[in-house]
Amino acid sequence: MRNVLITGASRGIGAAAARLFAENGDRVFLNYRHSQGAVRKLCEELTAQGGEVYPIQADVSDSQAVKTMFDTLHSNGISIDVLVNNAGMAQTKLFTDLTDEDWHTMINTNLSSVFYCCRAALPDIIRRHNGRIINITSIWGQIGGSCEVHYSAAKAGIIGLTKALAKEEGLSGITVNAVAPGVIQTDMLSPYTAEDLQALRDETPTGTLGTPEDVARAVLFLASPDSAFITGQVLGINGGMV
Ligand code: NAP
């Protein structure tokens, strides 16, 4: 049974991925920062369906908290086979209004977290010579989003990290890929008005917004044997928006 760690699995894309991996027969560790109640409820539901799932708290923007999370896993004899770096935050603000704190919070939450988790997970994976890392970036990391410069920079950083790490770990039997969602219906869209959402639909060739399951299926694919020869890639799940 594979051990899968999904960061930010309390809701949205992370929760949808947790469901799919649990249904796939993997042992899933659902990381969260604040949403203990939501993760507990999801774990109860998936356990009742026969899944093997465990909540694990850590603020992944904090290097020491990530180390503690992995120490807890190791002390329970768990090493991670599949790491899904999904935790993230968004903020819409004019570039000239961004504070140092806005910048550092964004970079630490979306990008440094990926570095901390990959660094902590890799020694075990390298030893076993088999593993998968899937990083959730964003279409804005590919094409840039107005009033989301710090978010776009963090997500572009994930793409660079993914491509470079894939090269470094290729001979170690590890694939490293990124999934770049377009506009997906989760809590992250809560600041948008109905008109904003319609404008985003209109910009999307399919005329629809994506679902968390659309993204989760791509993540599961990148962790499956069918994707063994795919590494260093960015898979867009965006309804054709470019
Ligand atoms: P969401 O519904 O807002 O969920 C965000 C998740 O990240 C929550 O589980 C949250 O946990 C967790 N999280 C945030 N900061 C964390 C931290 N420091 N440590 C641990 N967990 C943390 O977001 P989503 O839409 O599912 O987004 C998931 C990923 O997809 C993000 O990386 C996002 O940037 C990316 N993405 C989303 C869209 C979209 O349109 N929705 C588009 C492109 C990319 P708590 O609840 O415990 O705080």
PDB file of C-alpha atoms and ligand atoms in Angstrom:
ATOM      1  CA  MET A   1       0.000   0.000   0.000  1.00  0.00           C
ATOM      2  CA  ARG A   2       1.446   3.391  -0.977  1.00  0.00           C
ATOM      3  CA  ASN A   3       1.680   6.217   1.546  1.00  0.00           C
ATOM      4  CA  VAL A   4       0.367   9.452   0.044  1.00  0.00           C
ATOM      5  CA  LEU A   5       0.742  12.866   1.711  1.00  0.00           C
ATOM      6  CA  ILE A   6      -1.498  15.649   0.412  1.00  0.00           C
ATOM      7  CA  THR A   7      -0.904  19.133   1.789  1.00  0.00           C
ATOM      8  CA  GLY A   8      -3.933  21.384   2.206  1.00  0.00           C
ATOM      9  CA  ALA A   9      -6.403  18.492   2.067  1.00  0.00           C
ATOM     10  CA  SER A  10      -9.156  20.000   4.219  1.00  0.00           C
ATOM     11  CA  ARG A  11     -11.212  21.208   1.245  1.00  0.00           C
ATOM     12  CA  GLY A  12     -11.181  22.043  -2.450  1.00  0.00           C
ATOM     13  CA  ILE A  13      -8.669  20.317  -4.718  1.00  0.00           C
ATOM     14  CA  GLY A  14      -6.735  18.689  -1.862  1.00  0.00           C
ATOM     15  CA  ALA A  15      -9.877  17.080  -0.398  1.00  0.00           C
ATOM     16  CA  ALA A  16     -10.950  15.830  -3.850  1.00  0.00           C
ATOM     17  CA  ALA A  17      -7.494  14.299  -4.366  1.00  0.00           C
ATOM     18  CA  ALA A  18      -7.651  12.665  -0.918  1.00  0.00           C
ATOM     19  CA  ARG A  19     -10.951  11.020  -1.895  1.00  0.00           C
ATOM     20  CA  LEU A  20      -9.554   9.661  -5.159  1.00  0.00           C
ATOM     21  CA  PHE A  21      -6.354   8.286  -3.612  1.00  0.00           C
ATOM     22  CA  ALA A  22      -8.342   6.675  -0.779  1.00  0.00           C
ATOM     23  CA  GLU A  23     -10.721   5.081  -3.319  1.00  0.00           C
ATOM     24  CA  ASN A  24      -7.630   3.918  -5.220  1.00  0.00           C
ATOM     25  CA  GLY A  25      -6.551   1.901  -2.163  1.00  0.00           C
ATOM     26  CA  ASP A  26      -3.710   4.163  -1.026  1.00  0.00           C
ATOM     27  CA  ARG A  27      -3.063   5.106   2.610  1.00  0.00           C
ATOM     28  CA  VAL A  28      -3.623   8.853   2.643  1.00  0.00           C
ATOM     29  CA  PHE A  29      -2.331  11.491   5.073  1.00  0.00           C
ATOM     30  CA  LEU A  30      -4.451  14.641   4.919  1.00  0.00           C
ATOM     31  CA  ASN A  31      -2.469  17.692   5.952  1.00  0.00           C
ATOM     32  CA  TYR A  32      -4.279  20.818   7.070  1.00  0.00           C
ATOM     33  CA  ARG A  33      -3.393  24.057   8.826  1.00  0.00           C
ATOM     34  CA  HIS A  34      -6.535  25.301  10.644  1.00  0.00           C
ATOM     35  CA  SER A  35      -9.483  23.208   9.434  1.00  0.00           C
ATOM     36  CA  GLN A  36      -9.302  20.345  11.912  1.00  0.00           C
ATOM     37  CA  GLY A  37     -13.094  19.818  11.956  1.00  0.00           C
ATOM     38  CA  ALA A  38     -13.376  19.535   8.174  1.00  0.00           C
ATOM     39  CA  VAL A  39     -10.471  17.091   7.932  1.00  0.00           C
ATOM     40  CA  ARG A  40     -11.806  14.943  10.776  1.00  0.00           C
ATOM     41  CA  LYS A  41     -15.215  14.782   9.064  1.00  0.00           C
ATOM     42  CA  LEU A  42     -13.651  13.856   5.715  1.00  0.00           C
ATOM     43  CA  CYS A  43     -11.481  11.183   7.383  1.00  0.00           C
ATOM     44  CA  GLU A  44     -14.552   9.687   9.109  1.00  0.00           C
ATOM     45  CA  GLU A  45     -16.420   9.583   5.818  1.00  0.00           C
ATOM     46  CA  LEU A  46     -13.532   7.979   3.894  1.00  0.00           C
ATOM     47  CA  THR A  47     -12.830   5.488   6.706  1.00  0.00           C
ATOM     48  CA  ALA A  48     -16.504   4.448   6.660  1.00  0.00           C
ATOM     49  CA  GLN A  49     -16.065   3.729   2.944  1.00  0.00           C
ATOM     50  CA  GLY A  50     -13.101   1.435   3.693  1.00  0.00           C
ATOM     51  CA  GLY A  51     -10.314   3.970   3.123  1.00  0.00           C
ATOM     52  CA  GLU A  52      -7.204   4.251   5.269  1.00  0.00           C
ATOM     53  CA  VAL A  53      -6.798   7.962   5.959  1.00  0.00           C
ATOM     54  CA  TYR A  54      -5.190  10.039   8.699  1.00  0.00           C
ATOM     55  CA  PRO A  55      -5.255  13.768   9.475  1.00  0.00           C
ATOM     56  CA  ILE A  56      -1.920  15.477  10.076  1.00  0.00           C
ATOM     57  CA  GLN A  57      -1.659  19.113  11.135  1.00  0.00           C
ATOM     58  CA  ALA A  58       1.170  21.414  10.015  1.00  0.00           C
ATOM     59  CA  ASP A  59       1.527  24.924   8.678  1.00  0.00           C
ATOM     60  CA  VAL A  60       3.589  23.976   5.612  1.00  0.00           C
ATOM     61  CA  SER A  61       4.824  27.552   5.172  1.00  0.00           C
ATOM     62  CA  ASP A  62       6.884  26.955   8.331  1.00  0.00           C
ATOM     63  CA  SER A  63      10.093  24.950   7.837  1.00  0.00           C
ATOM     64  CA  GLN A  64      10.157  23.675  11.446  1.00  0.00           C
ATOM     65  CA  ALA A  65       6.478  22.625  11.302  1.00  0.00           C
ATOM     66  CA  VAL A  66       7.162  20.598   8.152  1.00  0.00           C
ATOM     67  CA  LYS A  67      10.145  18.929   9.841  1.00  0.00           C
ATOM     68  CA  THR A  68       7.953  18.064  12.843  1.00  0.00           C
ATOM     69  CA  MET A  69       5.239  16.637  10.531  1.00  0.00           C
ATOM     70  CA  PHE A  70       7.764  14.342   8.815  1.00  0.00           C
ATOM     71  CA  ASP A  71       9.354  13.390  12.187  1.00  0.00           C
ATOM     72  CA  THR A  72       5.864  12.327  13.352  1.00  0.00           C
ATOM     73  CA  LEU A  73       5.380  10.226  10.213  1.00  0.00           C
ATOM     74  CA  HIS A  74       8.839   8.637  10.578  1.00  0.00           C
ATOM     75  CA  SER A  75       8.350   7.882  14.260  1.00  0.00           C
ATOM     76  CA  ASN A  76       5.242   5.925  13.218  1.00  0.00           C
ATOM     77  CA  GLY A  77       7.247   3.993  10.622  1.00  0.00           C
ATOM     78  CA  ILE A  78       5.740   5.881   7.686  1.00  0.00           C
ATOM     79  CA  SER A  79       7.743   7.010   4.673  1.00  0.00           C
ATOM     80  CA  ILE A  80       5.973   8.838   1.879  1.00  0.00           C
ATOM     81  CA  ASP A  81       5.739   7.338  -1.628  1.00  0.00           C
ATOM     82  CA  VAL A  82       3.601  10.054  -3.237  1.00  0.00           C
ATOM     83  CA  LEU A  83       3.787  13.713  -2.214  1.00  0.00           C
ATOM     84  CA  VAL A  84       1.115  16.105  -3.457  1.00  0.00           C
ATOM     85  CA  ASN A  85       2.092  19.713  -2.729  1.00  0.00           C
ATOM     86  CA  ASN A  86      -1.319  21.335  -2.950  1.00  0.00           C
ATOM     87  CA  ALA A  87      -1.584  23.789  -0.020  1.00  0.00           C
ATOM     88  CA  GLY A  88      -1.906  27.338  -1.214  1.00  0.00           C
ATOM     89  CA  MET A  89      -3.475  30.742  -0.780  1.00  0.00           C
ATOM     90  CA  ALA A  90      -4.485  33.532  -3.131  1.00  0.00           C
ATOM     91  CA  GLN A  91      -4.742  37.301  -2.717  1.00  0.00           C
ATOM     92  CA  THR A  92      -5.857  39.949  -5.175  1.00  0.00           C
ATOM     93  CA  LYS A  93      -4.076  43.274  -4.739  1.00  0.00           C
ATOM     94  CA  LEU A  94      -2.491  45.982  -6.864  1.00  0.00           C
ATOM     95  CA  PHE A  95       1.248  45.362  -7.184  1.00  0.00           C
ATOM     96  CA  THR A  96       2.066  48.828  -5.792  1.00  0.00           C
ATOM     97  CA  ASP A  97      -0.041  48.109  -2.668  1.00  0.00           C
ATOM     98  CA  LEU A  98       1.746  44.867  -1.803  1.00  0.00           C
ATOM     99  CA  THR A  99       3.524  44.948   1.560  1.00  0.00           C
ATOM    100  CA  ASP A 100       6.617  42.962   2.497  1.00  0.00           C
ATOM    101  CA  GLU A 101       4.347  40.797   4.636  1.00  0.00           C
ATOM    102  CA  ASP A 102       1.957  40.110   1.708  1.00  0.00           C
ATOM    103  CA  TRP A 103       4.936  39.081  -0.416  1.00  0.00           C
ATOM    104  CA  HIS A 104       6.601  36.817   2.162  1.00  0.00           C
ATOM    105  CA  THR A 105       3.331  35.170   3.241  1.00  0.00           C
ATOM    106  CA  MET A 106       2.489  34.393  -0.390  1.00  0.00           C
ATOM    107  CA  ILE A 107       5.942  33.041  -1.270  1.00  0.00           C
ATOM    108  CA  ASN A 108       6.223  31.006   1.934  1.00  0.00           C
ATOM    109  CA  THR A 109       2.741  29.498   1.649  1.00  0.00           C
ATOM    110  CA  ASN A 110       2.789  28.654  -2.049  1.00  0.00           C
ATOM    111  CA  LEU A 111       6.467  28.101  -2.886  1.00  0.00           C
ATOM    112  CA  SER A 112       8.665  27.601   0.201  1.00  0.00           C
ATOM    113  CA  SER A 113       6.168  24.972   1.399  1.00  0.00           C
ATOM    114  CA  VAL A 114       6.920  22.926  -1.730  1.00  0.00           C
ATOM    115  CA  PHE A 115      10.662  23.190  -1.058  1.00  0.00           C
ATOM    116  CA  TYR A 116      10.265  22.193   2.614  1.00  0.00           C
ATOM    117  CA  CYS A 117       8.026  19.188   1.862  1.00  0.00           C
ATOM    118  CA  CYS A 118      10.098  17.897  -1.091  1.00  0.00           C
ATOM    119  CA  ARG A 119      13.304  18.197   0.937  1.00  0.00           C
ATOM    120  CA  ALA A 120      11.786  16.304   3.847  1.00  0.00           C
ATOM    121  CA  ALA A 121      10.190  13.557   1.728  1.00  0.00           C
ATOM    122  CA  LEU A 122      13.005  12.897  -0.752  1.00  0.00           C
ATOM    123  CA  PRO A 123      15.644  11.011   1.312  1.00  0.00           C
ATOM    124  CA  ASP A 124      13.224   8.079   1.889  1.00  0.00           C
ATOM    125  CA  ILE A 125      12.003   8.147  -1.704  1.00  0.00           C
ATOM    126  CA  ILE A 126      15.570   8.188  -3.066  1.00  0.00           C
ATOM    127  CA  ARG A 127      16.471   5.225  -0.835  1.00  0.00           C
ATOM    128  CA  ARG A 128      13.538   3.226  -2.220  1.00  0.00           C
ATOM    129  CA  HIS A 129      14.290   4.404  -5.763  1.00  0.00           C
ATOM    130  CA  ASN A 130      10.598   4.896  -6.445  1.00  0.00           C
ATOM    131  CA  GLY A 131       8.272   7.803  -5.850  1.00  0.00           C
ATOM    132  CA  ARG A 132       6.118  10.567  -7.237  1.00  0.00           C
ATOM    133  CA  ILE A 133       5.938  14.279  -6.521  1.00  0.00           C
ATOM    134  CA  ILE A 134       3.051  16.315  -7.892  1.00  0.00           C
ATOM    135  CA  ASN A 135       3.059  20.067  -7.332  1.00  0.00           C
ATOM    136  CA  ILE A 136      -0.024  22.211  -7.801  1.00  0.00           C
ATOM    137  CA  THR A 137       0.878  25.401  -9.622  1.00  0.00           C
ATOM    138  CA  SER A 138      -1.599  27.636 -11.492  1.00  0.00           C
ATOM    139  CA  ILE A 139      -2.351  28.978 -14.937  1.00  0.00           C
ATOM    140  CA  TRP A 140      -1.313  32.366 -13.493  1.00  0.00           C
ATOM    141  CA  GLY A 141       2.178  30.931 -12.902  1.00  0.00           C
ATOM    142  CA  GLN A 142       2.288  30.166 -16.633  1.00  0.00           C
ATOM    143  CA  ILE A 143       0.802  33.329 -18.139  1.00  0.00           C
ATOM    144  CA  GLY A 144       0.750  35.872 -15.250  1.00  0.00           C
ATOM    145  CA  GLY A 145      -2.330  37.257 -13.517  1.00  0.00           C
ATOM    146  CA  SER A 146      -3.017  40.977 -13.164  1.00  0.00           C
ATOM    147  CA  CYS A 147      -3.330  42.046  -9.493  1.00  0.00           C
ATOM    148  CA  GLU A 148      -1.868  38.665  -8.528  1.00  0.00           C
ATOM    149  CA  VAL A 149       1.814  39.346  -9.175  1.00  0.00           C
ATOM    150  CA  HIS A 150       3.030  37.731  -5.947  1.00  0.00           C
ATOM    151  CA  TYR A 151       0.757  34.699  -6.502  1.00  0.00           C
ATOM    152  CA  SER A 152       1.918  34.399 -10.124  1.00  0.00           C
ATOM    153  CA  ALA A 153       5.580  34.657  -9.043  1.00  0.00           C
ATOM    154  CA  ALA A 154       5.158  31.939  -6.409  1.00  0.00           C
ATOM    155  CA  LYS A 155       3.372  29.635  -8.850  1.00  0.00           C
ATOM    156  CA  ALA A 156       5.974  30.278 -11.592  1.00  0.00           C
ATOM    157  CA  GLY A 157       8.590  29.371  -8.983  1.00  0.00           C
ATOM    158  CA  ILE A 158       6.875  26.001  -8.517  1.00  0.00           C
ATOM    159  CA  ILE A 159       7.215  25.352 -12.244  1.00  0.00           C
ATOM    160  CA  GLY A 160      10.977  26.070 -12.136  1.00  0.00           C
ATOM    161  CA  LEU A 161      11.395  23.905  -9.037  1.00  0.00           C
ATOM    162  CA  THR A 162       9.447  21.063 -10.675  1.00  0.00           C
ATOM    163  CA  LYS A 163      11.449  21.062 -13.909  1.00  0.00           C
ATOM    164  CA  ALA A 164      14.834  21.279 -12.160  1.00  0.00           C
ATOM    165  CA  LEU A 165      14.022  18.657  -9.519  1.00  0.00           C
ATOM    166  CA  ALA A 166      12.705  16.285 -12.197  1.00  0.00           C
ATOM    167  CA  LYS A 167      16.130  16.440 -13.875  1.00  0.00           C
ATOM    168  CA  GLU A 168      17.995  15.962 -10.602  1.00  0.00           C
ATOM    169  CA  GLU A 169      15.900  12.967  -9.515  1.00  0.00           C
ATOM    170  CA  GLY A 170      15.298  11.266 -12.859  1.00  0.00           C
ATOM    171  CA  LEU A 171      17.892   8.546 -12.270  1.00  0.00           C
ATOM    172  CA  SER A 172      16.533   7.995  -8.758  1.00  0.00           C
ATOM    173  CA  GLY A 173      13.282   6.544 -10.064  1.00  0.00           C
ATOM    174  CA  ILE A 174      11.274   9.595  -9.098  1.00  0.00           C
ATOM    175  CA  THR A 175       8.982  11.632 -11.307  1.00  0.00           C
ATOM    176  CA  VAL A 176       8.284  15.273 -10.471  1.00  0.00           C
ATOM    177  CA  ASN A 177       5.436  17.004 -12.290  1.00  0.00           C
ATOM    178  CA  ALA A 178       3.154  19.981 -11.858  1.00  0.00           C
ATOM    179  CA  VAL A 179      -0.549  20.418 -12.464  1.00  0.00           C
ATOM    180  CA  ALA A 180      -1.666  23.908 -13.468  1.00  0.00           C
ATOM    181  CA  PRO A 181      -5.377  24.446 -12.817  1.00  0.00           C
ATOM    182  CA  GLY A 182      -7.303  27.186 -14.566  1.00  0.00           C
ATOM    183  CA  VAL A 183     -10.342  28.534 -12.724  1.00  0.00           C
ATOM    184  CA  ILE A 184     -11.653  25.863 -10.371  1.00  0.00           C
ATOM    185  CA  GLN A 185     -14.775  26.120  -8.212  1.00  0.00           C
ATOM    186  CA  THR A 186     -13.437  26.104  -4.657  1.00  0.00           C
ATOM    187  CA  ASP A 187     -13.380  28.447  -1.650  1.00  0.00           C
ATOM    188  CA  MET A 188     -10.471  30.202  -3.376  1.00  0.00           C
ATOM    189  CA  LEU A 189     -13.014  31.854  -5.690  1.00  0.00           C
ATOM    190  CA  SER A 190     -15.062  33.269  -2.794  1.00  0.00           C
ATOM    191  CA  PRO A 191     -13.844  36.881  -3.295  1.00  0.00           C
ATOM    192  CA  TYR A 192     -15.256  36.848  -6.869  1.00  0.00           C
ATOM    193  CA  THR A 193     -18.722  38.188  -7.679  1.00  0.00           C
ATOM    194  CA  ALA A 194     -21.202  36.367  -9.942  1.00  0.00           C
ATOM    195  CA  GLU A 195     -20.227  38.796 -12.725  1.00  0.00           C
ATOM    196  CA  ASP A 196     -16.513  38.072 -12.203  1.00  0.00           C
ATOM    197  CA  LEU A 197     -17.212  34.335 -12.444  1.00  0.00           C
ATOM    198  CA  GLN A 198     -19.252  34.797 -15.615  1.00  0.00           C
ATOM    199  CA  ALA A 199     -16.394  36.807 -17.130  1.00  0.00           C
ATOM    200  CA  LEU A 200     -13.999  33.963 -16.282  1.00  0.00           C
ATOM    201  CA  ARG A 201     -16.394  31.431 -17.864  1.00  0.00           C
ATOM    202  CA  ASP A 202     -16.545  33.631 -20.971  1.00  0.00           C
ATOM    203  CA  GLU A 203     -12.720  33.650 -21.134  1.00  0.00           C
ATOM    204  CA  THR A 204     -12.618  29.837 -20.991  1.00  0.00           C
ATOM    205  CA  PRO A 205     -13.037  28.039 -24.341  1.00  0.00           C
ATOM    206  CA  THR A 206     -15.223  25.317 -22.764  1.00  0.00           C
ATOM    207  CA  GLY A 207     -17.478  28.042 -21.294  1.00  0.00           C
ATOM    208  CA  THR A 208     -17.280  26.341 -17.900  1.00  0.00           C
ATOM    209  CA  LEU A 209     -15.280  26.503 -14.693  1.00  0.00           C
ATOM    210  CA  GLY A 210     -13.383  23.430 -13.543  1.00  0.00           C
ATOM    211  CA  THR A 211     -14.208  21.248 -10.552  1.00  0.00           C
ATOM    212  CA  PRO A 212     -11.807  20.028  -7.859  1.00  0.00           C
ATOM    213  CA  GLU A 213     -12.346  16.504  -9.250  1.00  0.00           C
ATOM    214  CA  ASP A 214     -11.099  17.609 -12.695  1.00  0.00           C
ATOM    215  CA  VAL A 215      -7.767  18.506 -11.089  1.00  0.00           C
ATOM    216  CA  ALA A 216      -7.697  15.529  -8.709  1.00  0.00           C
ATOM    217  CA  ARG A 217      -8.023  13.056 -11.605  1.00  0.00           C
ATOM    218  CA  ALA A 218      -4.909  14.573 -13.232  1.00  0.00           C
ATOM    219  CA  VAL A 219      -3.023  14.303  -9.941  1.00  0.00           C
ATOM    220  CA  LEU A 220      -3.985  10.631  -9.578  1.00  0.00           C
ATOM    221  CA  PHE A 221      -2.866   9.998 -13.160  1.00  0.00           C
ATOM    222  CA  LEU A 222       0.549  11.555 -12.478  1.00  0.00           C
ATOM    223  CA  ALA A 223       0.901   9.196  -9.505  1.00  0.00           C
ATOM    224  CA  SER A 224      -0.120   6.110 -11.522  1.00  0.00           C
ATOM    225  CA  PRO A 225       2.037   3.577 -13.420  1.00  0.00           C
ATOM    226  CA  ASP A 226       0.555   4.963 -16.671  1.00  0.00           C
ATOM    227  CA  SER A 227       2.578   8.168 -16.230  1.00  0.00           C
ATOM    228  CA  ALA A 228       5.946   6.509 -15.474  1.00  0.00           C
ATOM    229  CA  PHE A 229       7.711   8.187 -18.446  1.00  0.00           C
ATOM    230  CA  ILE A 230       6.277  11.641 -17.757  1.00  0.00           C
ATOM    231  CA  THR A 231       8.472  13.936 -15.674  1.00  0.00           C
ATOM    232  CA  GLY A 232       9.277  17.641 -15.491  1.00  0.00           C
ATOM    233  CA  GLN A 233       5.957  18.483 -17.141  1.00  0.00           C
ATOM    234  CA  VAL A 234       3.219  20.991 -16.409  1.00  0.00           C
ATOM    235  CA  LEU A 235      -0.237  19.604 -17.125  1.00  0.00           C
ATOM    236  CA  GLY A 236      -2.843  22.337 -17.684  1.00  0.00           C
ATOM    237  CA  ILE A 237      -6.354  21.599 -16.402  1.00  0.00           C
ATOM    238  CA  ASN A 238      -7.962  24.768 -17.642  1.00  0.00           C
ATOM    239  CA  GLY A 239     -10.747  24.235 -20.187  1.00  0.00           C
ATOM    240  CA  GLY A 240      -8.449  25.557 -22.896  1.00  0.00           C
ATOM    241  CA  MET A 241      -7.718  28.924 -21.251  1.00  0.00           C
ATOM    242  CA  VAL A 242      -4.246  30.090 -22.294  1.00  0.00           C
TER     243      VAL A 242
HETATM  244  P1  NAP B   1      -8.863  26.193  -1.022  1.00  0.00           P
HETATM  245  O1  NAP B   1     -10.175  25.554  -1.229  1.00  0.00           O
HETATM  246  O2  NAP B   1      -8.789  27.608  -0.561  1.00  0.00           O
HETATM  247  O3  NAP B   1      -8.015  25.269  -0.011  1.00  0.00           O
HETATM  248  C1  NAP B   1      -6.727  25.640   0.349  1.00  0.00           C
HETATM  249  C2  NAP B   1      -6.149  24.527   1.187  1.00  0.00           C
HETATM  250  O4  NAP B   1      -4.788  24.864   1.500  1.00  0.00           O
HETATM  251  C3  NAP B   1      -6.871  24.332   2.518  1.00  0.00           C
HETATM  252  O5  NAP B   1      -6.918  22.951   2.807  1.00  0.00           O
HETATM  253  C4  NAP B   1      -5.949  25.033   3.510  1.00  0.00           C
HETATM  254  O6  NAP B   1      -5.973  24.457   4.821  1.00  0.00           O
HETATM  255  C5  NAP B   1      -4.606  24.737   2.896  1.00  0.00           C
HETATM  256  N1  NAP B   1      -3.557  25.634   3.344  1.00  0.00           N
HETATM  257  C6  NAP B   1      -3.415  26.965   3.074  1.00  0.00           C
HETATM  258  N2  NAP B   1      -2.305  27.415   3.678  1.00  0.00           N
HETATM  259  C7  NAP B   1      -1.746  26.364   4.321  1.00  0.00           C
HETATM  260  C8  NAP B   1      -0.585  26.207   5.118  1.00  0.00           C
HETATM  261  N3  NAP B   1       0.226  27.230   5.374  1.00  0.00           N
HETATM  262  N4  NAP B   1      -0.318  24.982   5.639  1.00  0.00           N
HETATM  263  C9  NAP B   1      -1.151  23.917   5.380  1.00  0.00           C
HETATM  264  N5  NAP B   1      -2.250  24.015   4.642  1.00  0.00           N
HETATM  265  C10 NAP B   1      -2.545  25.235   4.124  1.00  0.00           C
HETATM  266  O7  NAP B   1      -7.958  26.160  -2.329  1.00  0.00           O
HETATM  267  P2  NAP B   1      -8.020  25.279  -3.677  1.00  0.00           P
HETATM  268  O8  NAP B   1      -8.725  26.082  -4.691  1.00  0.00           O
HETATM  269  O9  NAP B   1      -8.440  23.893  -3.391  1.00  0.00           O
HETATM  270  O10 NAP B   1      -6.470  25.341  -4.049  1.00  0.00           O
HETATM  271  C11 NAP B   1      -5.595  24.235  -3.937  1.00  0.00           C
HETATM  272  C12 NAP B   1      -4.342  24.557  -4.741  1.00  0.00           C
HETATM  273  O11 NAP B   1      -4.706  24.772  -6.096  1.00  0.00           O
HETATM  274  C13 NAP B   1      -3.631  25.823  -4.287  1.00  0.00           C
HETATM  275  O12 NAP B   1      -2.234  25.645  -4.353  1.00  0.00           O
HETATM  276  C14 NAP B   1      -4.082  26.854  -5.312  1.00  0.00           C
HETATM  277  O13 NAP B   1      -3.161  27.917  -5.444  1.00  0.00           O
HETATM  278  C15 NAP B   1      -4.170  26.006  -6.545  1.00  0.00           C
HETATM  279  N6  NAP B   1      -5.031  26.573  -7.583  1.00  0.00           N
HETATM  280  C16 NAP B   1      -6.360  26.795  -7.382  1.00  0.00           C
HETATM  281  C17 NAP B   1      -7.132  27.359  -8.401  1.00  0.00           C
HETATM  282  C18 NAP B   1      -8.603  27.641  -8.238  1.00  0.00           C
HETATM  283  O14 NAP B   1      -9.182  28.282  -9.143  1.00  0.00           O
HETATM  284  N7  NAP B   1      -9.270  27.198  -7.180  1.00  0.00           N
HETATM  285  C19 NAP B   1      -6.529  27.674  -9.628  1.00  0.00           C
HETATM  286  C20 NAP B   1      -5.182  27.438  -9.808  1.00  0.00           C
HETATM  287  C21 NAP B   1      -4.440  26.874  -8.773  1.00  0.00           C
HETATM  288  P3  NAP B   1      -6.840  25.091   6.043  1.00  0.00           P
HETATM  289  O15 NAP B   1      -8.271  24.973   5.608  1.00  0.00           O
HETATM  290  O16 NAP B   1      -6.529  24.220   7.210  1.00  0.00           O
HETATM  291  O17 NAP B   1      -6.363  26.503   6.176  1.00  0.00           O
END
